[in-house]
């Protein structure tokens, strides 16, 4: 069983303009506050585990991860009085297989929890950890981000 949090920015007002975090600042879209969502998820995990919390994202260079998720991760750690360790950020391609493949490295890192930016990756991580003998959620907790159907079946 995994814990899942769906974080959303403040309700949209009728006259609100759309914005997004892309490499094209002129592209209008609607988004959640990725930085705040990541910060809340990390704080949630810090309060529940005795040990480091990992961040599992796609490319560290993508706009959403570089500008927002990683910054939210750092903010949550700082506010909790925890040290930032670059080794606890795991870069994946957004797929089940990537989550499974990273599971041993994440377990070996000493992390006791992870915020995972993709539900498929989170499912792979869950199954990989279980196959490596890690008891989830007793020994390791996972928070996934997308709230897709995948989280309902894991």
PDB file of N, CA and C in Angstrom, residues 2 25 34 58 62-63 87 101 106-107 111 120 137 143:
ATOM      1  N   UNK A   2       0.566   2.208  -0.805  1.00  0.00           N
ATOM      2  CA  UNK A   2       1.328   3.456  -0.821  1.00  0.00           C
ATOM      3  C   UNK A   2       0.425   4.599  -0.412  1.00  0.00           C
ATOM      4  N   UNK A  25       8.043  30.765 -21.938  1.00  0.00           N
ATOM      5  CA  UNK A  25       7.277  31.589 -21.006  1.00  0.00           C
ATOM      6  C   UNK A  25       6.034  32.192 -21.642  1.00  0.00           C
ATOM      7  N   UNK A  34       4.087  23.274  -8.510  1.00  0.00           N
ATOM      8  CA  UNK A  34       4.968  22.118  -8.334  1.00  0.00           C
ATOM      9  C   UNK A  34       5.923  22.289  -7.154  1.00  0.00           C
ATOM     10  N   UNK A  58      12.064  12.985 -13.087  1.00  0.00           N
ATOM     11  CA  UNK A  58      12.597  12.784 -14.428  1.00  0.00           C
ATOM     12  C   UNK A  58      13.904  13.554 -14.539  1.00  0.00           C
ATOM     13  N   UNK A  62      14.947  19.345 -16.605  1.00  0.00           N
ATOM     14  CA  UNK A  62      13.650  19.808 -17.100  1.00  0.00           C
ATOM     15  C   UNK A  62      13.205  21.009 -16.263  1.00  0.00           C
ATOM     16  N   UNK A  63      12.459  21.880 -16.862  1.00  0.00           N
ATOM     17  CA  UNK A  63      12.039  23.113 -16.198  1.00  0.00           C
ATOM     18  C   UNK A  63      11.303  22.834 -14.896  1.00  0.00           C
ATOM     19  N   UNK A  87      22.883  13.314  -3.438  1.00  0.00           N
ATOM     20  CA  UNK A  87      22.812  11.870  -3.720  1.00  0.00           C
ATOM     21  C   UNK A  87      21.416  11.293  -3.474  1.00  0.00           C
ATOM     22  N   UNK A 101      14.084  -0.321 -11.721  1.00  0.00           N
ATOM     23  CA  UNK A 101      15.540  -0.340 -11.881  1.00  0.00           C
ATOM     24  C   UNK A 101      16.241   0.481 -10.798  1.00  0.00           C
ATOM     25  N   UNK A 106      18.015   3.285  -4.532  1.00  0.00           N
ATOM     26  CA  UNK A 106      17.282   4.095  -3.552  1.00  0.00           C
ATOM     27  C   UNK A 106      17.342   3.420  -2.183  1.00  0.00           C
ATOM     28  N   UNK A 107      17.143   2.125  -2.145  1.00  0.00           N
ATOM     29  CA  UNK A 107      17.243   1.391  -0.873  1.00  0.00           C
ATOM     30  C   UNK A 107      18.656   1.502  -0.299  1.00  0.00           C
ATOM     31  N   UNK A 111      17.742   6.059   2.308  1.00  0.00           N
ATOM     32  CA  UNK A 111      16.459   6.763   2.367  1.00  0.00           C
ATOM     33  C   UNK A 111      15.402   5.850   2.975  1.00  0.00           C
ATOM     34  N   UNK A 120       3.831   5.879 -12.467  1.00  0.00           N
ATOM     35  CA  UNK A 120       4.396   4.651 -13.017  1.00  0.00           C
ATOM     36  C   UNK A 120       5.742   4.335 -12.391  1.00  0.00           C
ATOM     37  N   UNK A 137       4.559  -0.117   3.599  1.00  0.00           N
ATOM     38  CA  UNK A 137       5.116   1.137   4.084  1.00  0.00           C
ATOM     39  C   UNK A 137       5.827   1.047   5.434  1.00  0.00           C
ATOM     40  N   UNK A 143       5.336   8.580  -1.602  1.00  0.00           N
ATOM     41  CA  UNK A 143       4.276   9.498  -2.006  1.00  0.00           C
ATOM     42  C   UNK A 143       4.451   9.738  -3.493  1.00  0.00           C
TER      43      UNK A 143
END
